[in-house]
C-alpha cells in the first residue's frame, strides 16, 4: 500500500479510495501477486490507521474550539461523538464494498470510483467524480487561506512581542497567499510529488507539532485563568444576534463535519484516536477562551511567541506538502484525459530533457507547466477573494460529508447486499442518510450566511487582520 495523503481534507476523498484497498494480507494465490494479477498489498489495518491519523489530524482541527464555542459544553462534544459514530459506521459499509458480489472471489474495487462504477453505475459515477474533484479543489483553496493565516500569525506574534500592543499589528493576507501560491506552482512541477516516501513522516511530525502546541497552550491558559470558560449552550445572545447564533451553530456543524469527512476500514482505532485529539483541541480551546474562542486556535495566543512561531511554521510546512498531495488526483485526471483526447499533440505529450548539474535531467512537459500553473493561480485568486477560514471549512464540510461519507457508502451497501426496499434495515439506513443530509444542508446554509456577512465589510484583495 502506497503512502497516503496527509491532511484532514485529503482524507475526505483520497482516503475513501484507500479504504477499498486496505485489507488483511492475502495468503492465497502467488507469493507476490493477488488473484487479479496485481502486486500484493503489504498494508495492514494498523499501518492504515497510522496513515489515516496523520491524514485527519490536520489544520481543520484548529477550528474546533470555535465550533464548540457556538454549540456549548453539552452539544459540542455530543455532536463530535455523533459524527465519530456515523463516520465509523459508514466506513464499515464502504469496506464491505471492496469486492463486488462474492466477498472472497468477487472483483476487487481499488478506488471509490471503481466501486461506484461496478456497484451503482450510471450517472452516480460522474456524480461521485464531480464531488470528489470539486471537494479537492475547494480544500486547496482552504489550505491557501489556512497557510496565509499562519504566516500572518507569525508576523503578528513577533510584532506583539516587540511593541506589546496588538492594535498596530494589522497585516494583509494577500501577500502571503501570493507567496504560498508561487511556492505551490514550483512544487507542482515535481512529478509524482505524492509518492515521495518521506512526505508522510514530515506530515506526521508537523501535524502533531502544531496540534500538540495548541493543546499545551490551551492547558496553560486554563491554568492561568484558574477556571474553565464557556457555557452549557455556547456563545450567548448579546455577543451575537439570535439569527447569527443560529447561523453560527449551523456553520459549527460544518466545521466538525469537515474534520470527520473520511471513511476507512481501519476505522475504529483511527476514529477513536482522532476523536480524542479533536476533543482535546476543541474542549481545551473552548475552556481557555470561552465565547471568544478564535476561528484558528493558535491565533488566540501571543506568548511564548517563539513557540507559537514554531507551531505556525509547522502548519505552513504541512500545508505546502498537503496541497500537492491533495491536488495529484486532479492533475493526473486532467493530464490523462488530455493525452487521450490529443494523442499526437507535442504540447501535451512531449517531454523535454532539461539538464541539471549533479542530477538526472528534468523532464519538462509544457502542458503540465501551463495547466498546473493556471490551476494553482485560480485557487490563489479565489482564496484572496474569499479569505474566510471558518466559512470555507464549514462549506467544505457540508459539501463533502453527506455525499461522500454517507450517501454513496449507504447506497452501495444496499445494492451490494441486496437489502429489500422498505425492510427495517433499508429504512434505518435511509433515515441515517436523510438525517446527515439535513445536517449538511444546515451547515451549508450557515456557512454561506457567514460568507455573506463577511463580504459586507470585506474589500477584495485588501484583507487586514
Short mmCIF file of C-alpha atoms in Angstrom, two decimals:
data_model
loop_
_atom_site.label_atom_id
_atom_site.label_comp_id
_atom_site.label_asym_id
_atom_site.label_seq_id
_atom_site.Cartn_x
_atom_site.Cartn_y
_atom_site.Cartn_z
CA UNK A 1 0.00 0.00 0.00
CA UNK A 2 1.46 3.34 -1.01
CA UNK A 3 1.78 6.46 1.10
CA UNK A 4 -1.43 8.23 1.96
CA UNK A 5 -2.17 11.90 1.75
CA UNK A 6 -1.50 13.91 4.83
CA UNK A 7 -4.40 16.05 5.86
CA UNK A 8 -7.95 16.13 7.05
CA UNK A 9 -9.44 17.20 3.78
CA UNK A 10 -7.47 14.83 1.64
CA UNK A 11 -8.99 12.16 3.81
CA UNK A 12 -12.40 13.23 2.57
CA UNK A 13 -11.59 11.84 -0.84
CA UNK A 14 -8.31 10.03 -1.19
CA UNK A 15 -8.75 8.02 1.99
CA UNK A 16 -12.08 6.85 0.61
CA UNK A 17 -10.15 5.44 -2.34
CA UNK A 18 -7.69 3.90 0.09
CA UNK A 19 -10.37 2.24 2.20
CA UNK A 20 -11.22 -0.13 -0.61
CA UNK A 21 -7.59 -1.23 -0.83
CA UNK A 22 -6.87 -1.75 2.87
CA UNK A 23 -7.47 -5.40 3.61
CA UNK A 24 -5.52 -8.06 5.50
CA UNK A 25 -2.52 -9.55 3.69
CA UNK A 26 -3.73 -12.22 1.27
CA UNK A 27 -2.32 -15.69 1.80
CA UNK A 28 -3.80 -17.29 -1.30
CA UNK A 29 -2.52 -17.14 -4.84
CA UNK A 30 1.02 -16.13 -5.81
CA UNK A 31 3.59 -15.04 -3.27
CA UNK A 32 3.87 -11.63 -4.89
CA UNK A 33 0.59 -11.17 -6.78
CA UNK A 34 -3.09 -11.18 -5.87
CA UNK A 35 -5.73 -13.27 -7.61
CA UNK A 36 -6.31 -10.48 -10.14
CA UNK A 37 -2.64 -10.21 -11.15
CA UNK A 38 -1.81 -7.04 -9.20
CA UNK A 39 1.03 -6.85 -6.72
CA UNK A 40 0.02 -7.95 -3.23
CA UNK A 41 -0.65 -5.13 -0.84
CA UNK A 42 1.52 -5.10 2.28
CA UNK A 43 -0.62 -2.65 4.23
CA UNK A 44 -2.49 -3.73 7.34
CA UNK A 45 -5.22 -2.21 9.45
CA UNK A 46 -2.52 -0.86 11.78
CA UNK A 47 -0.41 0.78 9.09
CA UNK A 48 -3.56 2.22 7.54
CA UNK A 49 -4.64 3.57 10.91
CA UNK A 50 -1.28 5.28 11.37
CA UNK A 51 -1.51 6.93 7.94
CA UNK A 52 -5.11 7.99 8.46
CA UNK A 53 -4.48 9.50 11.88
CA UNK A 54 -1.81 11.60 10.18
CA UNK A 55 -4.31 12.45 7.47
CA UNK A 56 -7.23 13.54 9.61
CA UNK A 57 -5.33 15.50 12.26
CA UNK A 58 -4.71 18.50 10.05
CA UNK A 59 -5.30 22.23 10.05
CA UNK A 60 -9.08 21.79 10.36
CA UNK A 61 -8.58 20.67 13.96
CA UNK A 62 -7.69 24.26 14.87
CA UNK A 63 -11.24 25.43 14.10
CA UNK A 64 -12.89 23.02 16.56
CA UNK A 65 -12.57 25.30 19.61
CA UNK A 66 -14.58 27.92 17.70
CA UNK A 67 -17.12 25.26 16.69
CA UNK A 68 -17.64 24.10 20.29
CA UNK A 69 -17.96 27.74 21.37
CA UNK A 70 -21.03 28.04 19.13
CA UNK A 71 -22.61 24.83 20.46
CA UNK A 72 -21.64 24.84 24.15
CA UNK A 73 -20.37 22.22 26.56
CA UNK A 74 -23.33 19.87 26.04
CA UNK A 75 -23.99 19.93 22.30
CA UNK A 76 -20.37 20.46 21.21
CA UNK A 77 -18.83 17.20 22.48
CA UNK A 78 -22.10 15.35 21.75
CA UNK A 79 -22.00 16.38 18.09
CA UNK A 80 -18.35 15.29 17.84
CA UNK A 81 -19.22 11.85 19.21
CA UNK A 82 -22.19 11.61 16.85
CA UNK A 83 -20.06 12.40 13.81
CA UNK A 84 -17.45 9.89 15.03
CA UNK A 85 -20.08 7.15 15.26
CA UNK A 86 -21.58 7.90 11.85
CA UNK A 87 -18.14 8.04 10.22
CA UNK A 88 -17.10 4.71 11.70
CA UNK A 89 -20.37 3.05 10.75
CA UNK A 90 -20.38 4.26 7.14
CA UNK A 91 -16.70 3.35 6.76
CA UNK A 92 -17.64 -0.22 7.66
CA UNK A 93 -20.34 -0.12 4.98
CA UNK A 94 -17.80 1.14 2.46
CA UNK A 95 -15.30 -1.58 3.38
CA UNK A 96 -17.95 -4.19 2.60
CA UNK A 97 -17.90 -2.94 -0.98
CA UNK A 98 -14.22 -3.82 -1.51
CA UNK A 99 -15.31 -6.73 -3.70
CA UNK A 100 -18.32 -6.72 -5.97
CA UNK A 101 -20.56 -9.72 -5.44
CA UNK A 102 -18.87 -12.55 -3.56
CA UNK A 103 -16.86 -11.36 -0.53
CA UNK A 104 -13.98 -13.75 -1.30
CA UNK A 105 -13.84 -14.13 -5.08
CA UNK A 106 -15.66 -11.05 -6.37
CA UNK A 107 -13.99 -8.34 -8.45
CA UNK A 108 -11.79 -6.04 -6.37
CA UNK A 109 -12.60 -2.33 -6.28
CA UNK A 110 -9.36 -0.44 -5.68
CA UNK A 111 -10.89 3.04 -5.54
CA UNK A 112 -14.18 4.62 -4.61
CA UNK A 113 -14.83 5.40 -8.28
CA UNK A 114 -14.24 1.73 -9.16
CA UNK A 115 -16.76 0.65 -6.55
CA UNK A 116 -19.38 3.18 -7.64
CA UNK A 117 -18.88 2.17 -11.27
CA UNK A 118 -19.30 -1.57 -10.70
CA UNK A 119 -21.96 -1.45 -7.98
CA UNK A 120 -24.10 1.60 -8.80
CA UNK A 121 -23.06 2.63 -12.32
CA UNK A 122 -24.85 5.21 -14.44
CA UNK A 123 -24.89 8.89 -13.55
CA UNK A 124 -23.72 8.21 -9.99
CA UNK A 125 -20.21 7.53 -11.28
CA UNK A 126 -20.00 11.01 -12.79
CA UNK A 127 -21.62 12.49 -9.68
CA UNK A 128 -19.01 10.82 -7.47
CA UNK A 129 -16.17 12.12 -9.66
CA UNK A 130 -17.54 15.66 -9.71
CA UNK A 131 -17.99 15.66 -5.93
CA UNK A 132 -14.51 14.29 -5.27
CA UNK A 133 -12.66 16.69 -7.58
CA UNK A 134 -14.73 19.70 -6.54
CA UNK A 135 -14.06 18.90 -2.91
CA UNK A 136 -10.33 18.60 -3.62
CA UNK A 137 -10.32 21.96 -5.40
CA UNK A 138 -12.21 23.63 -2.58
CA UNK A 139 -9.89 22.15 0.00
CA UNK A 140 -6.89 23.52 -1.93
CA UNK A 141 -8.48 26.96 -1.51
CA UNK A 142 -8.93 26.27 2.21
CA UNK A 143 -5.28 25.28 2.54
CA UNK A 144 -4.17 28.51 0.90
CA UNK A 145 -6.25 30.53 3.35
CA UNK A 146 -5.02 28.49 6.34
CA UNK A 147 -1.38 28.86 5.29
CA UNK A 148 -1.73 32.64 4.91
CA UNK A 149 -3.35 32.91 8.35
CA UNK A 150 -0.42 31.03 9.90
CA UNK A 151 2.13 33.23 8.12
CA UNK A 152 0.27 36.34 9.31
CA UNK A 153 0.15 34.91 12.83
CA UNK A 154 3.95 34.67 12.84
CA UNK A 155 4.25 38.34 11.89
CA UNK A 156 1.63 39.38 14.46
CA UNK A 157 3.18 37.42 17.33
CA UNK A 158 6.60 38.90 16.57
CA UNK A 159 5.06 42.37 16.33
CA UNK A 160 3.27 41.93 19.65
CA UNK A 161 6.47 40.71 21.28
CA UNK A 162 8.33 43.77 20.02
CA UNK A 163 5.82 46.51 20.99
CA UNK A 164 3.37 44.70 23.32
CA UNK A 165 0.39 46.26 21.56
CA UNK A 166 -1.81 44.26 19.22
CA UNK A 167 -3.56 47.25 17.63
CA UNK A 168 -0.77 48.39 15.28
CA UNK A 169 -0.03 44.79 14.24
CA UNK A 170 -2.54 44.63 11.40
CA UNK A 171 -1.34 42.82 8.29
CA UNK A 172 -2.81 41.77 4.96
CA UNK A 173 -3.28 38.15 3.93
CA UNK A 174 -2.89 38.85 0.20
CA UNK A 175 0.95 38.92 0.03
CA UNK A 176 1.13 35.67 1.98
CA UNK A 177 -1.37 33.97 -0.31
CA UNK A 178 0.72 35.03 -3.29
CA UNK A 179 3.87 33.65 -1.64
CA UNK A 180 2.11 30.36 -0.94
CA UNK A 181 0.73 30.23 -4.48
CA UNK A 182 4.15 30.82 -6.08
CA UNK A 183 5.68 28.07 -3.96
CA UNK A 184 2.90 25.68 -5.00
CA UNK A 185 3.44 26.50 -8.68
CA UNK A 186 7.09 25.48 -8.27
CA UNK A 187 6.33 22.31 -6.30
CA UNK A 188 3.53 21.34 -8.68
CA UNK A 189 6.12 20.73 -11.40
CA UNK A 190 7.69 17.89 -9.41
CA UNK A 191 6.36 14.65 -10.95
CA UNK A 192 4.68 12.21 -8.55
CA UNK A 193 5.10 14.53 -5.57
CA UNK A 194 2.72 12.41 -3.52
CA UNK A 195 4.94 9.33 -3.91
CA UNK A 196 7.91 10.89 -2.09
CA UNK A 197 8.44 8.38 0.74
CA UNK A 198 9.40 10.81 3.50
CA UNK A 199 6.38 13.03 2.91
CA UNK A 200 4.10 11.22 5.37
CA UNK A 201 6.81 11.27 8.02
CA UNK A 202 7.23 15.04 7.74
CA UNK A 203 3.45 15.47 7.68
CA UNK A 204 3.00 13.37 10.80
CA UNK A 205 5.63 15.35 12.71
CA UNK A 206 4.16 18.69 11.61
CA UNK A 207 0.55 17.63 12.41
CA UNK A 208 1.31 16.55 15.94
CA UNK A 209 3.66 19.51 16.48
CA UNK A 210 1.12 22.28 15.92
CA UNK A 211 -1.83 20.36 17.34
CA UNK A 212 0.19 19.46 20.44
CA UNK A 213 1.36 23.04 20.88
CA UNK A 214 -2.23 24.26 20.58
CA UNK A 215 -3.38 21.81 23.26
CA UNK A 216 -0.45 22.70 25.52
CA UNK A 217 -1.07 26.43 25.22
CA UNK A 218 -4.75 25.88 25.93
CA UNK A 219 -3.98 23.93 29.10
CA UNK A 220 -1.59 26.67 30.21
CA UNK A 221 -4.24 29.34 29.67
CA UNK A 222 -6.85 27.36 31.61
CA UNK A 223 -4.36 27.02 34.47
CA UNK A 224 -3.67 30.77 34.28
CA UNK A 225 -7.40 31.58 34.40
CA UNK A 226 -7.99 29.11 37.26
CA UNK A 227 -11.28 28.15 35.65
CA UNK A 228 -12.97 26.56 32.64
CA UNK A 229 -14.61 29.19 30.50
CA UNK A 230 -17.66 28.68 28.33
CA UNK A 231 -21.27 27.77 28.97
CA UNK A 232 -23.62 24.84 28.52
CA UNK A 233 -25.32 26.40 25.49
CA UNK A 234 -22.40 28.14 23.77
CA UNK A 235 -21.94 31.77 22.76
CA UNK A 236 -24.60 33.90 24.39
CA UNK A 237 -27.21 36.14 22.80
CA UNK A 238 -25.88 39.64 23.16
CA UNK A 239 -22.45 38.86 21.83
CA UNK A 240 -24.31 37.82 18.69
CA UNK A 241 -27.89 38.29 17.49
CA UNK A 242 -30.36 35.36 17.65
CA UNK A 243 -30.09 34.99 13.86
CA UNK A 244 -26.29 34.98 13.99
CA UNK A 245 -26.47 32.38 16.76
CA UNK A 246 -28.45 30.04 14.50
CA UNK A 247 -26.17 30.58 11.50
CA UNK A 248 -23.09 30.00 13.65
CA UNK A 249 -24.49 26.77 15.05
CA UNK A 250 -25.07 25.51 11.51
CA UNK A 251 -21.60 26.62 10.48
CA UNK A 252 -20.10 24.84 13.51
CA UNK A 253 -21.72 21.61 12.34
CA UNK A 254 -19.93 22.07 9.01
CA UNK A 255 -16.60 22.66 10.75
CA UNK A 256 -16.98 19.41 12.70
CA UNK A 257 -18.19 17.55 9.59
CA UNK A 258 -15.06 18.75 7.76
CA UNK A 259 -12.89 17.11 10.39
CA UNK A 260 -14.80 13.83 10.04
CA UNK A 261 -15.22 13.73 6.25
CA UNK A 262 -13.42 10.47 5.60
CA UNK A 263 -14.04 6.74 5.60
CA UNK A 264 -11.76 3.75 6.07
CA UNK A 265 -11.77 0.16 7.11
CA UNK A 266 -9.15 0.94 9.75
CA UNK A 267 -11.94 2.98 11.23
CA UNK A 268 -12.39 2.13 14.89
CA UNK A 269 -8.83 2.80 16.01
CA UNK A 270 -8.27 5.83 13.78
CA UNK A 271 -11.68 7.38 14.51
CA UNK A 272 -11.19 6.85 18.23
CA UNK A 273 -7.71 8.37 18.24
CA UNK A 274 -8.75 11.30 16.05
CA UNK A 275 -11.83 11.93 18.21
CA UNK A 276 -9.72 12.05 21.37
CA UNK A 277 -7.42 14.56 19.68
CA UNK A 278 -10.38 16.59 18.40
CA UNK A 279 -11.92 16.64 21.86
CA UNK A 280 -8.67 17.84 23.40
CA UNK A 281 -8.17 20.64 20.86
CA UNK A 282 -11.82 21.69 20.83
CA UNK A 283 -12.66 21.43 24.50
CA UNK A 284 -9.39 22.77 25.89
CA UNK A 285 -9.53 25.65 23.41
CA UNK A 286 -13.09 26.44 24.48
CA UNK A 287 -12.20 26.14 28.17
CA UNK A 288 -9.34 28.59 27.61
CA UNK A 289 -11.23 31.26 25.62
CA UNK A 290 -14.93 30.66 26.20
CA UNK A 291 -17.23 32.60 23.88
CA UNK A 292 -14.24 34.46 22.40
CA UNK A 293 -12.60 31.28 21.06
CA UNK A 294 -10.84 32.24 17.79
CA UNK A 295 -11.57 30.62 14.45
CA UNK A 296 -7.99 29.34 14.41
CA UNK A 297 -6.90 28.25 17.89
CA UNK A 298 -3.29 29.36 17.51
CA UNK A 299 -4.24 32.95 16.63
CA UNK A 300 -5.53 33.42 20.18
CA UNK A 301 -2.06 33.22 21.73
CA UNK A 302 0.86 35.68 21.67
CA UNK A 303 3.25 34.18 24.23
CA UNK A 304 5.59 32.42 24.26
CA UNK A 305 5.94 33.92 20.81
CA UNK A 306 8.76 31.57 19.73
CA UNK A 307 6.61 28.51 20.48
CA UNK A 308 3.68 29.97 18.55
CA UNK A 309 6.03 30.70 15.65
CA UNK A 310 7.15 27.05 15.65
CA UNK A 311 3.52 25.89 15.56
CA UNK A 312 2.64 28.18 12.68
CA UNK A 313 5.76 27.25 10.72
CA UNK A 314 4.76 23.61 11.18
CA UNK A 315 1.31 24.38 9.75
CA UNK A 316 2.80 26.10 6.71
CA UNK A 317 5.23 23.25 6.02
CA UNK A 318 2.39 20.76 6.45
CA UNK A 319 0.09 22.63 4.08
CA UNK A 320 2.74 23.15 1.39
CA UNK A 321 3.10 19.40 1.03
CA UNK A 322 -0.56 18.65 1.71
CA UNK A 323 -1.65 20.94 -1.12
CA UNK A 324 0.45 18.95 -3.58
CA UNK A 325 -0.71 15.54 -2.38
CA UNK A 326 -4.28 16.77 -2.41
CA UNK A 327 -4.08 18.02 -5.99
CA UNK A 328 -2.31 15.00 -7.51
CA UNK A 329 -5.59 13.20 -8.39
CA UNK A 330 -6.83 16.32 -10.22
CA UNK A 331 -3.52 16.80 -12.02
CA UNK A 332 -3.44 13.13 -13.03
CA UNK A 333 -7.05 13.07 -14.23
CA UNK A 334 -6.75 16.15 -16.44
CA UNK A 335 -3.37 15.15 -17.88
CA UNK A 336 -4.50 11.61 -18.72
CA UNK A 337 -7.70 12.96 -20.26
CA UNK A 338 -5.76 15.46 -22.40
CA UNK A 339 -3.26 12.80 -23.53
CA UNK A 340 -6.13 10.54 -24.60
CA UNK A 341 -8.00 13.37 -26.31
CA UNK A 342 -4.99 14.67 -28.27
CA UNK A 343 -2.51 11.77 -28.50
CA UNK A 344 -0.47 13.38 -31.29
CA UNK A 345 0.00 16.77 -29.65
CA UNK A 346 3.63 17.51 -28.77
CA UNK A 347 2.47 20.29 -26.47
CA UNK A 348 0.61 17.77 -24.34
CA UNK A 349 2.67 14.61 -24.66
CA UNK A 350 6.28 15.54 -25.40
CA UNK A 351 8.81 15.81 -22.58
CA UNK A 352 11.89 17.99 -22.98
CA UNK A 353 15.09 16.99 -21.20
CA UNK A 354 16.42 19.87 -19.11
CA UNK A 355 19.95 19.16 -17.83
CA UNK A 356 20.56 19.80 -14.12
CA UNK A 357 24.20 19.60 -12.96
CA UNK A 358 24.69 16.79 -10.46
CA UNK A 359 21.18 15.36 -11.03
CA UNK A 360 19.26 13.45 -13.63
CA UNK A 361 17.77 15.62 -16.39
CA UNK A 362 14.41 17.16 -15.53
CA UNK A 363 11.54 16.15 -17.83
CA UNK A 364 9.75 19.36 -18.74
CA UNK A 365 6.23 18.98 -20.10
CA UNK A 366 4.73 22.20 -21.46
CA UNK A 367 1.13 21.19 -20.88
CA UNK A 368 1.90 20.27 -17.28
CA UNK A 369 3.69 23.58 -16.78
CA UNK A 370 0.81 25.67 -18.17
CA UNK A 371 -2.13 23.68 -16.78
CA UNK A 372 -0.81 23.29 -13.24
CA UNK A 373 0.22 26.94 -13.09
CA UNK A 374 -3.30 28.00 -14.11
CA UNK A 375 -4.81 25.64 -11.52
CA UNK A 376 -2.70 26.97 -8.65
CA UNK A 377 -3.26 30.57 -9.74
CA UNK A 378 -7.04 30.03 -9.73
CA UNK A 379 -7.05 28.63 -6.17
CA UNK A 380 -4.85 31.53 -5.04
CA UNK A 381 -7.10 34.17 -6.60
CA UNK A 382 -10.24 32.57 -5.16
CA UNK A 383 -8.57 32.49 -1.74
CA UNK A 384 -7.85 36.21 -1.99
CA UNK A 385 -11.48 36.86 -2.95
CA UNK A 386 -12.89 34.75 -0.07
CA UNK A 387 -10.28 34.64 2.72
CA UNK A 388 -12.73 33.38 5.37
CA UNK A 389 -11.23 30.29 7.01
CA UNK A 390 -14.15 29.13 9.16
CA UNK A 391 -16.73 29.81 6.45
CA UNK A 392 -14.77 27.87 3.83
CA UNK A 393 -14.14 24.98 6.23
CA UNK A 394 -17.87 24.86 7.00
CA UNK A 395 -18.81 24.83 3.32
CA UNK A 396 -16.31 22.08 2.56
CA UNK A 397 -17.59 20.02 5.48
CA UNK A 398 -21.18 20.45 4.36
CA UNK A 399 -20.35 19.66 0.74
CA UNK A 400 -18.19 16.61 1.39
CA UNK A 401 -19.63 14.85 4.44
CA UNK A 402 -23.06 13.66 3.32
CA UNK A 403 -22.47 12.69 -0.33
CA UNK A 404 -19.01 11.16 0.00
CA UNK A 405 -19.02 9.80 3.54
CA UNK A 406 -22.68 8.81 3.96
CA UNK A 407 -24.86 8.72 0.82
CA UNK A 408 -22.54 6.82 -1.52
CA UNK A 409 -21.43 4.20 1.07
CA UNK A 410 -25.06 3.62 2.11
CA UNK A 411 -26.34 3.28 -1.46
CA UNK A 412 -23.50 0.93 -2.44
CA UNK A 413 -24.04 -1.22 0.65
CA UNK A 414 -27.79 -1.51 -0.04
CA UNK A 415 -27.08 -2.54 -3.63
CA UNK A 416 -24.20 -4.86 -2.74
CA UNK A 417 -26.12 -6.71 -0.02
CA UNK A 418 -29.40 -6.60 -1.97
CA UNK A 419 -31.28 -5.20 1.01
CA UNK A 420 -35.03 -5.26 0.25
CA UNK A 421 -36.72 -1.91 -0.16
CA UNK A 422 -38.80 -0.88 2.86
CA UNK A 423 -37.22 -3.54 5.04
CA UNK A 424 -36.24 -2.48 8.56
CA UNK A 425 -32.55 -2.21 7.69
CA UNK A 426 -33.28 -0.32 4.47
CA UNK A 427 -35.47 2.18 6.33
CA UNK A 428 -32.86 2.69 9.07
CA UNK A 429 -30.11 3.32 6.52
CA UNK A 430 -32.29 5.80 4.65
CA UNK A 431 -33.13 7.62 7.88
CA UNK A 432 -29.41 7.87 8.67
CA UNK A 433 -28.68 9.25 5.20
CA UNK A 434 -31.58 11.70 5.36
CA UNK A 435 -30.55 12.97 8.80
CA UNK A 436 -26.98 13.58 7.60
CA UNK A 437 -28.35 15.34 4.51
CA UNK A 438 -30.33 17.72 6.73
CA UNK A 439 -27.19 18.43 8.78
CA UNK A 440 -25.16 19.07 5.62
CA UNK A 441 -27.78 21.44 4.22
CA UNK A 442 -27.96 23.34 7.52
CA UNK A 443 -24.16 23.53 7.62
CA UNK A 444 -24.03 24.85 4.08
CA UNK A 445 -26.69 27.49 4.78
CA UNK A 446 -24.91 28.64 7.94
CA UNK A 447 -21.52 28.83 6.20
CA UNK A 448 -22.90 30.70 3.20
CA UNK A 449 -24.61 33.12 5.58
CA UNK A 450 -21.22 33.62 7.22
CA UNK A 451 -19.63 34.42 3.87
CA UNK A 452 -22.40 36.91 3.07
CA UNK A 453 -21.91 38.61 6.45
CA UNK A 454 -18.14 38.80 5.99
CA UNK A 455 -18.46 40.19 2.47
CA UNK A 456 -20.38 43.18 3.83
CA UNK A 457 -17.21 44.50 5.50
CA UNK A 458 -14.57 42.93 3.26
CA UNK A 459 -12.79 44.57 0.36
CA UNK A 460 -11.37 42.09 -2.17
CA UNK A 461 -7.57 41.75 -2.17
CA UNK A 462 -7.38 44.04 0.88
CA UNK A 463 -7.99 41.90 3.95
CA UNK A 464 -6.33 43.16 7.12
CA UNK A 465 -6.26 41.29 10.43
#
